[in-house]
Amino acid sequence: MNRKTLVLSAVIGLLAPTVTACGGSDNGSEGATVVVGTTDRFTATKEAPAPFDPAYTYDTNSWNMLRQSVQTLMIQSKGEGSPVPEAAESCGFSDRGDERYVCTLRKDLQFADGDQITAATVKSSIERSLRINADTGVAALLNTIDTIETPGDREVVFHLKTADATFPYKLTTPVAGIVNPKDYEGKKLRNGFSIDGSGPYTFKADVKNDTLTTATFTKNPLYKGSLKVNNDKVVMRVFDNSNAMGAAIDKGDIDIMIHPTPAQINKLGAGTDPNIDLVEMSGLEIRYLGFNTDAPVIKAKAVRQAMAQIIDRGELIFKVYGTQAQTLYSLVPAGLTGHSNSFFNKYGEPSTAKAKQLLADARVATPVKLTMHYTTDHYGPASQQEFEVLQKQLNASGLFDVTIQGTPWAAFSTVERKGKYSVYGMGWFPDFPDADNFVAPFLDKDNFLNSPYANKTIQQTLIPESRRAQNPIDAAHTMTEIQDTVAEDVPVLPLWQGKQYVAARDDITGVAYSINSSSVLQLWELGHGLSG
């Protein structure tokens, strides 16, 4: 069985990225330190004290820290095809029903401290994530596992509850990472910023006021896996804002900056600095509004439908993101097999008149007064402008009285999971490039949003049916049915999907492969070469 994901735009984007100079070269040189700048914030709080525990964290930024040091059985391939073995020597389904998955470990695997890794270590690591079952919902990725068997020191057998063609992808995610029991207790989260594993790098964190300031990744001499590491060390510096990060790359204090702002992208794309390259890559990032469907203000489906009818995605993108994003009318982004423009098919062009009729038919008094929440520091500074545009659109209809409220991610994510926001803005960077990963995390049991919305047909019939398909094309009709249901019930409201950009000094190589379509940061691809 080989479930290949058809992400043509993503594959093309990665194989032939748009580069203003030579930063896409793949001829790196080992030895020199690469310095990466980011504005991603990593904070340990009382409510979320374990930001880097694989059994707890479920956001792309933290996962990207883990992926450098915590090894998984499988890994996403460089060419964006099916997953390939990483800590494993081989993996595959051993039955026709795709319910028995067997992995054989590489010989003599070790953690960075020299401790041996056996099949029992893998079993205990994955069972730990399932046992802890953190409120982030990350363990749901592994919810098709029934039992894990270890016939020998190198063989791991996964017995699944039901057929799951996406299971190899799930083994590439940090929640399935291999950790040392002496560092990670079986029933307790590991608080703080330590990361230990068997991946390509060891990890050291510099922390101030419970916030990460610098992360140092040093090449692990005991690493055995499928990756070629093109540097000896990567230092990641966390900046307070994008302007400070931009000034640092201008001065040469950092070699790369990830997640530049729309303004920085426009400036660099114009070729204003011959020493800095801007690399554009296709991505599968989406943004959406989430709803607590039990909240009184938006419990009536008509209120959510009216918002879907009013919001003008085209205007939003034009005013905030320009050519760096495109409209999205489904949870599944364009470019993935299974995508359907369900929201456009149902609502068409924005219409205040149609929204007014929806509310009138449901006897909802207007204007509907509500607050939309967004995070100020997780998706970039443009988030505030985005929500100002959304607020203006809804209020201009006369049907809504919307206020907006921004909150730092550390507090925002905790409050959202507790269901205290009626309406909130979120982004999704896929765990793996398959339509299932844009459906199940939002709509299945124990979803990561902790949403009260539960559709039995989706959970009990459609999601399991789609996972039985060996080819995503065979699951497309099921995915369309799911997306049509979402457009009708509006438990979430998709807004846009974006591209990815990395800016780098022109002597840095491997930049074109530094982030894949699932937003996985691949620091091992980076190196120093000749400037262009």
Coordinates of C-alpha atoms in Angstrom, one line a residue:
M1 CA 0.0 0.0 0.0
N2 CA 1.4 3.4 -0.9
R3 CA -0.8 6.4 -0.3
K4 CA 0.8 9.1 -2.3
T5 CA -0.3 12.6 -1.7
L6 CA -0.8 14.6 -4.8
V7 CA 0.4 18.1 -3.9
L8 CA 1.5 19.2 -7.4
S9 CA 1.9 22.9 -6.5
A10 CA 3.8 22.1 -3.4
V11 CA 6.1 19.7 -5.2
I12 CA 6.7 22.1 -8.0
G13 CA 7.3 24.9 -5.5
L14 CA 10.0 22.9 -3.7
L15 CA 11.7 21.6 -6.7
A16 CA 11.8 24.9 -8.5
P17 CA 11.4 27.7 -5.9
T18 CA 11.3 31.3 -6.7
V19 CA 14.7 32.8 -5.7
T20 CA 16.0 36.3 -6.2
A21 CA 19.6 35.1 -6.3
C22 CA 21.5 31.9 -5.5
G23 CA 20.0 31.0 -2.1
G24 CA 18.4 27.9 -3.4
S25 CA 21.7 26.2 -4.2
D26 CA 22.0 22.7 -2.6
N27 CA 25.8 22.7 -2.5
G28 CA 26.4 23.4 1.2
S29 CA 29.6 23.2 3.0
E30 CA 30.0 21.7 6.5
G31 CA 31.7 23.3 9.4
A32 CA 30.5 26.8 9.8
T33 CA 27.7 27.9 12.1
V34 CA 24.4 29.0 10.5
V35 CA 22.5 31.7 12.5
V36 CA 18.7 31.7 12.0
G37 CA 16.4 34.5 13.1
T38 CA 12.7 34.0 14.2
T39 CA 10.0 35.9 15.9
D40 CA 8.3 32.7 17.1
R41 CA 7.8 32.9 20.8
F42 CA 8.4 29.9 23.1
T43 CA 7.1 30.4 26.7
A44 CA 6.6 28.1 29.6
T45 CA 3.6 29.1 31.8
K46 CA 1.8 27.6 34.7
E47 CA -1.0 26.5 32.4
A48 CA 1.4 25.2 29.7
P49 CA 4.7 24.3 31.4
A50 CA 5.9 21.7 28.9
P51 CA 6.3 23.5 25.6
F52 CA 8.8 21.0 24.2
D53 CA 7.4 17.7 25.4
P54 CA 6.5 15.5 22.4
A55 CA 3.5 14.2 24.4
Y56 CA 2.1 17.7 24.9
T57 CA 3.0 20.3 22.3
Y58 CA 0.9 20.6 19.2
D59 CA 1.9 23.7 17.2
T60 CA 4.2 23.9 14.3
N61 CA 6.8 26.2 15.9
S62 CA 7.4 23.9 18.8
W63 CA 7.3 20.8 16.6
N64 CA 10.0 22.4 14.5
M65 CA 12.3 22.6 17.5
L66 CA 11.6 19.0 18.4
R67 CA 12.1 17.6 14.8
Q68 CA 15.8 18.6 14.9
S69 CA 16.6 16.4 18.0
V70 CA 13.8 13.9 18.5
Q71 CA 13.9 11.1 15.9
T72 CA 10.8 9.4 14.5
L73 CA 10.5 6.0 12.8
M74 CA 9.5 7.7 9.5
I75 CA 10.2 11.1 8.1
Q76 CA 8.6 13.2 5.2
S77 CA 10.7 12.7 2.1
K78 CA 12.6 15.6 0.6
G79 CA 10.7 15.3 -2.7
E80 CA 7.3 15.5 -0.9
G81 CA 6.3 11.9 -1.7
S82 CA 5.4 9.1 0.7
P83 CA 7.2 9.0 4.0
V84 CA 10.6 7.2 4.2
P85 CA 12.3 5.3 7.0
E86 CA 14.3 7.4 9.5
A87 CA 15.0 5.7 12.8
A88 CA 13.6 2.7 11.1
E89 CA 15.4 0.6 8.5
S90 CA 12.1 -0.3 6.9
C91 CA 8.4 0.0 7.6
G92 CA 5.3 -1.2 5.9
F93 CA 1.8 -2.7 6.2
S94 CA 2.0 -6.5 6.5
D95 CA -1.6 -7.3 5.8
R96 CA -4.1 -6.7 3.1
G97 CA -6.4 -4.8 5.4
D98 CA -3.9 -2.1 6.3
E99 CA -4.3 -2.8 10.0
R100 CA -0.9 -4.3 10.9
Y101 CA 2.1 -2.0 10.4
V102 CA 5.6 -3.3 11.0
C103 CA 8.9 -1.3 11.5
T104 CA 12.4 -2.7 11.8
L105 CA 14.8 -0.3 13.6
R106 CA 18.3 0.5 12.3
K107 CA 21.1 -1.4 13.9
D108 CA 22.8 0.1 17.0
L109 CA 20.6 3.1 17.4
Q110 CA 21.6 5.4 20.3
F111 CA 20.4 8.5 22.0
A112 CA 22.8 11.4 21.9
D113 CA 24.0 10.4 25.4
G114 CA 25.0 6.9 24.3
D115 CA 22.0 5.0 25.7
Q116 CA 20.8 2.3 23.4
I117 CA 17.4 2.4 21.6
T118 CA 15.4 -0.8 21.2
A119 CA 11.9 -1.7 20.0
A120 CA 10.8 -1.5 23.7
T121 CA 12.0 2.2 23.8
V122 CA 9.9 3.0 20.7
K123 CA 6.9 1.3 22.3
S124 CA 7.2 3.1 25.6
S125 CA 7.6 6.4 23.9
I126 CA 4.5 6.2 21.8
E127 CA 2.5 4.6 24.7
R128 CA 3.6 7.5 26.9
S129 CA 2.0 10.0 24.5
L130 CA -1.2 8.0 24.4
R131 CA -1.2 7.5 28.2
I132 CA -0.7 11.2 29.0
N133 CA -3.3 12.2 26.5
A134 CA -2.6 15.9 26.8
D135 CA -5.4 18.5 26.6
T136 CA -3.7 19.9 23.4
G137 CA -5.3 17.0 21.5
V138 CA -2.0 15.8 20.0
A139 CA -2.5 12.2 21.1
A140 CA -5.5 12.0 18.7
L141 CA -3.0 11.6 15.9
L142 CA -2.3 8.2 17.2
N143 CA -5.9 7.2 18.0
T144 CA -6.0 4.4 15.5
I145 CA -3.4 2.4 17.4
D146 CA -4.9 -0.5 19.3
T147 CA -1.8 -2.3 20.6
I148 CA 2.0 -2.2 20.0
E149 CA 4.0 -5.4 20.0
T150 CA 7.8 -5.9 20.2
P151 CA 8.7 -9.4 19.0
G152 CA 12.4 -8.6 19.2
D153 CA 14.8 -5.8 20.0
R154 CA 14.5 -4.2 16.5
E155 CA 10.9 -5.0 15.5
V156 CA 7.9 -2.9 16.3
V157 CA 4.4 -4.1 15.3
F158 CA 1.5 -1.7 15.4
H159 CA -1.9 -3.3 15.5
L160 CA -4.5 -0.7 14.4
K161 CA -8.2 -0.5 15.4
T162 CA -9.2 0.1 11.8
A163 CA -7.5 0.6 8.4
D164 CA -5.5 3.8 8.3
A165 CA -3.6 4.5 5.1
T166 CA -2.3 7.8 6.6
F167 CA -0.6 5.9 9.5
P168 CA 2.9 6.2 8.0
Y169 CA 2.5 9.9 7.9
K170 CA 1.5 10.0 11.6
L171 CA 4.8 8.2 12.5
T172 CA 6.7 11.2 11.1
T173 CA 5.2 13.6 13.7
P174 CA 6.9 14.5 17.0
V175 CA 4.1 12.9 19.1
A176 CA 5.5 9.6 17.8
G177 CA 9.0 10.7 18.6
I178 CA 11.5 8.3 20.4
V179 CA 12.5 9.5 23.8
N180 CA 14.6 8.2 26.6
P181 CA 12.6 7.0 29.6
K182 CA 15.2 8.3 32.0
D183 CA 14.5 11.9 30.6
Y184 CA 10.8 11.6 30.0
E185 CA 8.7 10.0 32.8
G186 CA 6.0 7.6 31.7
K187 CA 3.1 9.4 33.3
K188 CA 4.3 12.9 33.7
L189 CA 5.2 15.8 31.3
R190 CA 8.7 17.1 31.1
N191 CA 8.4 20.8 32.0
G192 CA 10.7 23.5 30.7
F193 CA 12.8 23.7 27.5
S194 CA 15.0 20.6 27.5
I195 CA 15.0 18.4 24.5
D196 CA 16.9 15.1 24.3
G197 CA 16.7 12.4 21.6
S198 CA 18.6 10.6 18.8
G199 CA 18.0 13.1 16.0
P200 CA 20.6 15.0 13.8
Y201 CA 21.2 17.6 16.5
T202 CA 21.6 18.0 20.3
F203 CA 19.8 20.9 21.8
K204 CA 20.6 23.6 24.2
A205 CA 18.2 26.4 25.3
D206 CA 19.0 29.9 26.7
V207 CA 16.0 31.1 28.7
K208 CA 15.1 34.4 30.3
N209 CA 11.9 34.9 32.3
D210 CA 10.5 31.6 31.2
T211 CA 10.9 32.5 27.6
L212 CA 13.4 31.0 25.1
T213 CA 15.9 33.6 23.8
T214 CA 18.4 31.4 21.9
A215 CA 18.4 27.7 20.8
T216 CA 21.6 26.0 19.8
F217 CA 21.5 22.9 17.7
T218 CA 24.8 21.0 17.5
K219 CA 25.5 18.1 15.2
N220 CA 24.9 14.8 16.9
P221 CA 27.9 12.5 16.2
L222 CA 25.9 9.4 17.2
Y223 CA 23.0 10.1 14.8
K224 CA 22.0 7.3 12.5
G225 CA 19.2 8.0 10.1
S226 CA 18.4 9.0 6.5
L227 CA 19.4 12.7 6.7
K228 CA 22.6 14.3 5.5
V229 CA 23.5 17.2 7.9
N230 CA 25.2 20.0 6.0
N231 CA 26.4 22.0 9.0
D232 CA 28.0 21.5 12.4
K233 CA 25.8 23.9 14.3
V234 CA 22.7 26.1 13.9
V235 CA 22.0 28.9 16.3
M236 CA 18.4 30.2 16.4
R237 CA 17.9 33.7 17.8
V238 CA 14.4 34.8 18.9
F239 CA 13.7 38.4 18.2
D240 CA 11.0 40.6 19.9
N241 CA 9.8 41.9 16.6
S242 CA 10.2 41.6 12.8
N243 CA 11.9 45.0 12.5
A244 CA 14.7 43.9 14.8
M245 CA 15.0 40.6 12.9
G246 CA 15.2 42.4 9.6
A247 CA 17.9 44.8 10.8
A248 CA 19.9 41.8 12.0
I249 CA 19.9 40.2 8.6
D250 CA 20.8 43.5 6.9
K251 CA 23.8 43.8 9.1
G252 CA 24.8 40.1 8.7
D253 CA 24.2 39.3 12.3
I254 CA 22.0 36.4 11.2
D255 CA 22.1 34.4 8.0
I256 CA 18.4 33.6 7.6
M257 CA 15.1 34.9 8.8
I258 CA 12.0 32.8 8.7
H259 CA 8.4 34.1 8.6
P260 CA 9.2 37.6 7.2
T261 CA 6.3 40.1 7.3
P262 CA 4.3 40.9 4.1
A263 CA 6.1 44.3 4.0
Q264 CA 9.6 42.7 4.3
I265 CA 8.6 40.2 1.6
N266 CA 7.6 43.0 -0.8
K267 CA 10.8 44.9 -0.1
L268 CA 13.1 41.9 -0.5
G269 CA 11.2 40.7 -3.6
A270 CA 12.0 44.0 -5.3
G271 CA 15.7 43.1 -5.1
T272 CA 16.6 46.1 -2.9
D273 CA 19.5 44.2 -1.3
P274 CA 21.8 42.3 -3.6
N275 CA 23.2 40.3 -0.6
I276 CA 19.9 38.9 0.5
D277 CA 17.8 36.3 -1.3
L278 CA 14.1 35.8 -0.9
V279 CA 13.0 32.3 -1.5
E280 CA 9.3 31.6 -2.2
M281 CA 7.9 28.1 -1.6
S282 CA 4.5 26.7 -2.0
G283 CA 2.8 25.9 1.3
L284 CA -0.3 24.4 2.8
E285 CA -0.8 26.8 5.6
I286 CA -4.4 27.9 6.2
R287 CA -6.1 30.5 8.3
Y288 CA -9.6 30.3 9.6
L289 CA -12.1 31.4 12.3
G290 CA -13.0 28.8 14.9
F291 CA -16.3 28.8 16.8
N292 CA -17.3 27.4 20.2
T293 CA -20.6 26.2 18.9
D294 CA -22.0 25.9 22.4
A295 CA -21.4 29.6 23.1
P296 CA -24.8 31.4 23.3
V297 CA -23.9 34.2 20.9
I298 CA -23.1 31.9 18.0
K299 CA -24.9 28.7 19.0
A300 CA -27.5 29.4 16.3
K301 CA -26.1 28.0 13.0
A302 CA -27.6 31.0 11.2
V303 CA -25.2 33.4 12.9
R304 CA -22.2 31.4 11.7
Q305 CA -23.7 31.1 8.3
A306 CA -24.3 34.8 8.1
M307 CA -20.6 35.5 8.9
A308 CA -19.7 33.1 6.1
Q309 CA -22.1 35.0 3.8
I310 CA -20.7 38.4 4.6
I311 CA -16.9 38.0 4.9
D312 CA -15.1 39.0 1.7
R313 CA -12.0 36.9 1.4
G314 CA -10.7 38.7 -1.7
E315 CA -10.8 42.1 0.0
L316 CA -9.2 40.7 3.1
I317 CA -6.2 39.3 1.1
F318 CA -5.9 42.3 -1.1
K319 CA -5.6 44.7 1.9
V320 CA -3.4 42.6 4.1
Y321 CA -1.4 39.9 2.2
G322 CA -1.5 40.8 -1.5
T323 CA 0.0 38.1 -3.7
Q324 CA 1.2 36.2 -0.6
A325 CA -2.1 34.4 0.0
Q326 CA -5.1 33.1 -1.9
T327 CA -8.8 32.7 -1.0
L328 CA -9.8 29.5 0.7
Y329 CA -13.3 28.0 0.6
S330 CA -12.6 24.7 2.3
L331 CA -10.7 23.3 5.1
V332 CA -8.7 21.3 2.6
P333 CA -6.4 23.7 0.7
A334 CA -6.1 23.9 -3.1
G335 CA -3.3 21.7 -4.4
L336 CA -4.3 18.7 -2.2
T337 CA -6.3 15.9 -3.7
G338 CA -9.7 16.1 -1.9
H339 CA -10.0 19.9 -2.1
S340 CA -13.5 21.3 -2.8
N341 CA -14.7 24.9 -2.9
S342 CA -17.7 23.9 -0.7
F343 CA -18.1 27.4 1.0
F344 CA -18.2 29.2 -2.4
N345 CA -20.6 26.6 -3.8
K346 CA -23.0 27.3 -0.9
Y347 CA -22.6 31.0 -0.3
G348 CA -21.2 32.4 -3.5
E349 CA -20.1 36.1 -3.5
P350 CA -20.4 38.1 -0.3
S351 CA -24.0 39.3 0.2
T352 CA -25.4 41.3 3.1
A353 CA -28.9 40.7 1.8
K354 CA -28.6 36.9 1.9
A355 CA -27.0 37.1 5.4
K356 CA -29.9 39.3 6.6
Q357 CA -32.4 36.7 5.3
L358 CA -30.5 33.8 7.1
L359 CA -30.7 35.7 10.4
A360 CA -34.3 36.7 9.9
D361 CA -35.4 33.1 9.0
A362 CA -33.8 31.9 12.3
R363 CA -35.3 34.8 14.2
V364 CA -32.0 36.1 15.4
A365 CA -32.1 39.6 16.7
T366 CA -29.6 42.0 15.1
P367 CA -27.0 43.4 15.4
V368 CA -25.3 40.3 16.8
K369 CA -22.8 41.5 19.4
L370 CA -19.7 39.4 19.7
T371 CA -15.9 39.5 20.2
M372 CA -13.4 38.0 17.8
H373 CA -10.1 36.9 19.4
Y374 CA -6.7 36.6 17.8
T375 CA -3.2 35.9 18.9
T376 CA -0.7 38.8 18.7
D377 CA 2.6 37.0 18.4
H378 CA 2.1 33.5 16.8
Y379 CA 1.1 34.2 13.2
G380 CA 2.9 37.5 12.6
P381 CA 2.1 41.2 13.1
A382 CA -0.3 41.2 10.2
S383 CA -2.9 39.3 12.3
Q384 CA -4.1 42.6 13.9
Q385 CA -4.7 44.2 10.5
E386 CA -6.4 41.0 9.3
F387 CA -8.9 41.2 12.2
E388 CA -9.5 44.9 11.8
V389 CA -10.6 44.2 8.2
L390 CA -12.8 41.3 9.3
Q391 CA -14.3 43.5 12.0
K392 CA -15.0 46.3 9.5
Q393 CA -16.7 44.0 7.0
L394 CA -19.0 42.5 9.5
N395 CA -19.9 45.8 11.2
A396 CA -20.5 47.5 7.8
S397 CA -23.3 45.0 7.2
G398 CA -25.3 46.4 10.1
L399 CA -26.0 42.8 11.2
F400 CA -23.1 42.5 13.6
D401 CA -21.5 44.6 16.3
V402 CA -18.0 43.1 16.5
T403 CA -15.1 44.0 18.8
I404 CA -11.7 42.4 18.5
Q405 CA -9.2 41.4 21.1
G406 CA -5.5 40.4 20.7
T407 CA -3.7 38.1 23.2
P408 CA -0.2 36.6 23.3
W409 CA -0.1 33.0 22.2
A410 CA 0.9 31.5 25.5
A411 CA -2.3 32.7 27.1
F412 CA -4.5 32.6 23.9
S413 CA -3.9 28.9 23.2
T414 CA -4.7 27.9 26.8
V415 CA -7.9 30.0 27.0
E416 CA -9.1 28.7 23.6
R417 CA -8.7 25.1 24.6
K418 CA -10.8 25.8 27.7
G419 CA -13.6 27.0 25.4
K420 CA -13.7 30.5 26.7
Y421 CA -13.6 32.2 23.3
S422 CA -16.8 32.3 21.2
V423 CA -15.0 33.2 18.0
Y424 CA -11.3 33.1 17.5
G425 CA -8.7 33.2 14.7
M426 CA -6.3 30.3 14.2
G427 CA -3.9 29.0 11.6
W428 CA -3.1 25.4 10.7
F429 CA 0.2 24.1 9.4
P430 CA -0.4 20.4 8.5
D431 CA 1.1 17.6 10.4
F432 CA 1.5 15.8 7.0
P433 CA 0.4 16.7 3.4
D434 CA -2.8 14.7 3.2
A435 CA -6.4 15.9 3.1
D436 CA -7.1 13.8 6.2
N437 CA -4.9 16.1 8.2
F438 CA -7.1 19.1 7.4
V439 CA -10.3 17.2 8.5
A440 CA -9.7 14.8 11.4
P441 CA -7.8 17.3 13.7
F442 CA -10.8 19.7 13.5
L443 CA -13.8 17.3 13.3
D444 CA -12.8 13.9 14.9
K445 CA -13.2 13.0 18.5
D446 CA -10.7 14.7 20.9
N447 CA -10.0 17.3 18.2
F448 CA -7.2 19.8 18.9
L449 CA -9.6 22.7 19.1
N450 CA -11.5 21.0 21.9
S451 CA -14.6 22.0 19.8
P452 CA -18.0 20.8 21.1
Y453 CA -19.1 20.4 17.5
A454 CA -19.6 16.6 16.8
N455 CA -21.1 15.2 13.7
K456 CA -21.5 11.4 14.1
T457 CA -21.6 10.8 10.3
I458 CA -18.3 12.5 9.9
Q459 CA -16.7 10.8 12.9
Q460 CA -18.1 7.3 12.6
T461 CA -18.5 6.9 8.9
L462 CA -16.8 9.4 6.6
I463 CA -13.3 9.8 8.3
P464 CA -12.9 6.0 8.7
E465 CA -14.1 5.5 5.1
S466 CA -11.5 8.0 3.7
R467 CA -8.7 6.3 5.6
R468 CA -9.4 3.0 4.0
A469 CA -8.6 4.4 0.6
Q470 CA -5.2 3.4 -0.6
N471 CA -5.1 6.4 -2.9
P472 CA -6.3 9.9 -2.0
I473 CA -8.2 10.1 -5.3
D474 CA -10.4 7.3 -4.1
A475 CA -11.2 9.3 -0.9
A476 CA -12.0 12.5 -2.8
H477 CA -15.8 12.0 -2.9
T478 CA -15.8 11.3 0.9
M479 CA -13.7 14.4 1.5
T480 CA -16.2 16.5 -0.6
E481 CA -19.1 15.2 1.5
I482 CA -17.2 16.2 4.7
Q483 CA -16.4 19.7 3.4
D484 CA -20.0 20.2 2.2
T485 CA -21.2 19.4 5.7
V486 CA -18.7 21.9 7.2
A487 CA -20.0 24.6 4.8
E488 CA -23.5 23.9 6.0
D489 CA -22.8 23.7 9.8
V490 CA -19.8 26.2 9.9
P491 CA -18.0 24.9 13.0
V492 CA -15.0 26.6 11.4
L493 CA -14.8 29.2 8.7
P494 CA -11.8 28.9 6.3
L495 CA -10.4 32.3 5.1
W496 CA -7.1 31.9 3.1
Q497 CA -4.1 29.8 2.4
G498 CA -0.6 31.1 2.1
K499 CA 2.8 30.8 0.5
Q500 CA 6.0 30.4 2.5
Y501 CA 9.0 32.7 2.4
V502 CA 12.5 32.5 3.8
A503 CA 15.1 35.4 3.4
A504 CA 18.8 34.5 3.5
R505 CA 22.2 35.9 3.0
D506 CA 23.4 34.9 -0.4
D507 CA 26.2 32.6 0.8
I508 CA 23.7 30.3 2.5
T509 CA 22.9 27.1 0.6
G510 CA 20.1 24.7 0.9
V511 CA 17.5 27.4 1.6
A512 CA 15.1 26.1 -1.0
Y513 CA 14.7 22.9 1.2
S514 CA 14.8 24.6 4.6
I515 CA 11.0 24.4 4.9
N516 CA 8.8 21.9 3.2
S517 CA 5.2 22.3 2.2
S518 CA 4.0 21.2 5.6
S519 CA 6.1 24.0 7.2
V520 CA 8.6 21.5 8.6
L521 CA 11.8 23.3 9.4
Q522 CA 14.8 21.3 8.1
L523 CA 17.9 22.9 9.5
W524 CA 20.1 20.1 8.4
E525 CA 19.7 21.3 4.8
L526 CA 21.5 24.6 5.5
G527 CA 25.2 25.3 4.8
H528 CA 27.7 28.0 3.8
G529 CA 28.8 28.4 0.3
L530 CA 30.0 31.1 -2.1
S531 CA 28.0 34.3 -2.3
G532 CA 26.4 35.2 -5.6

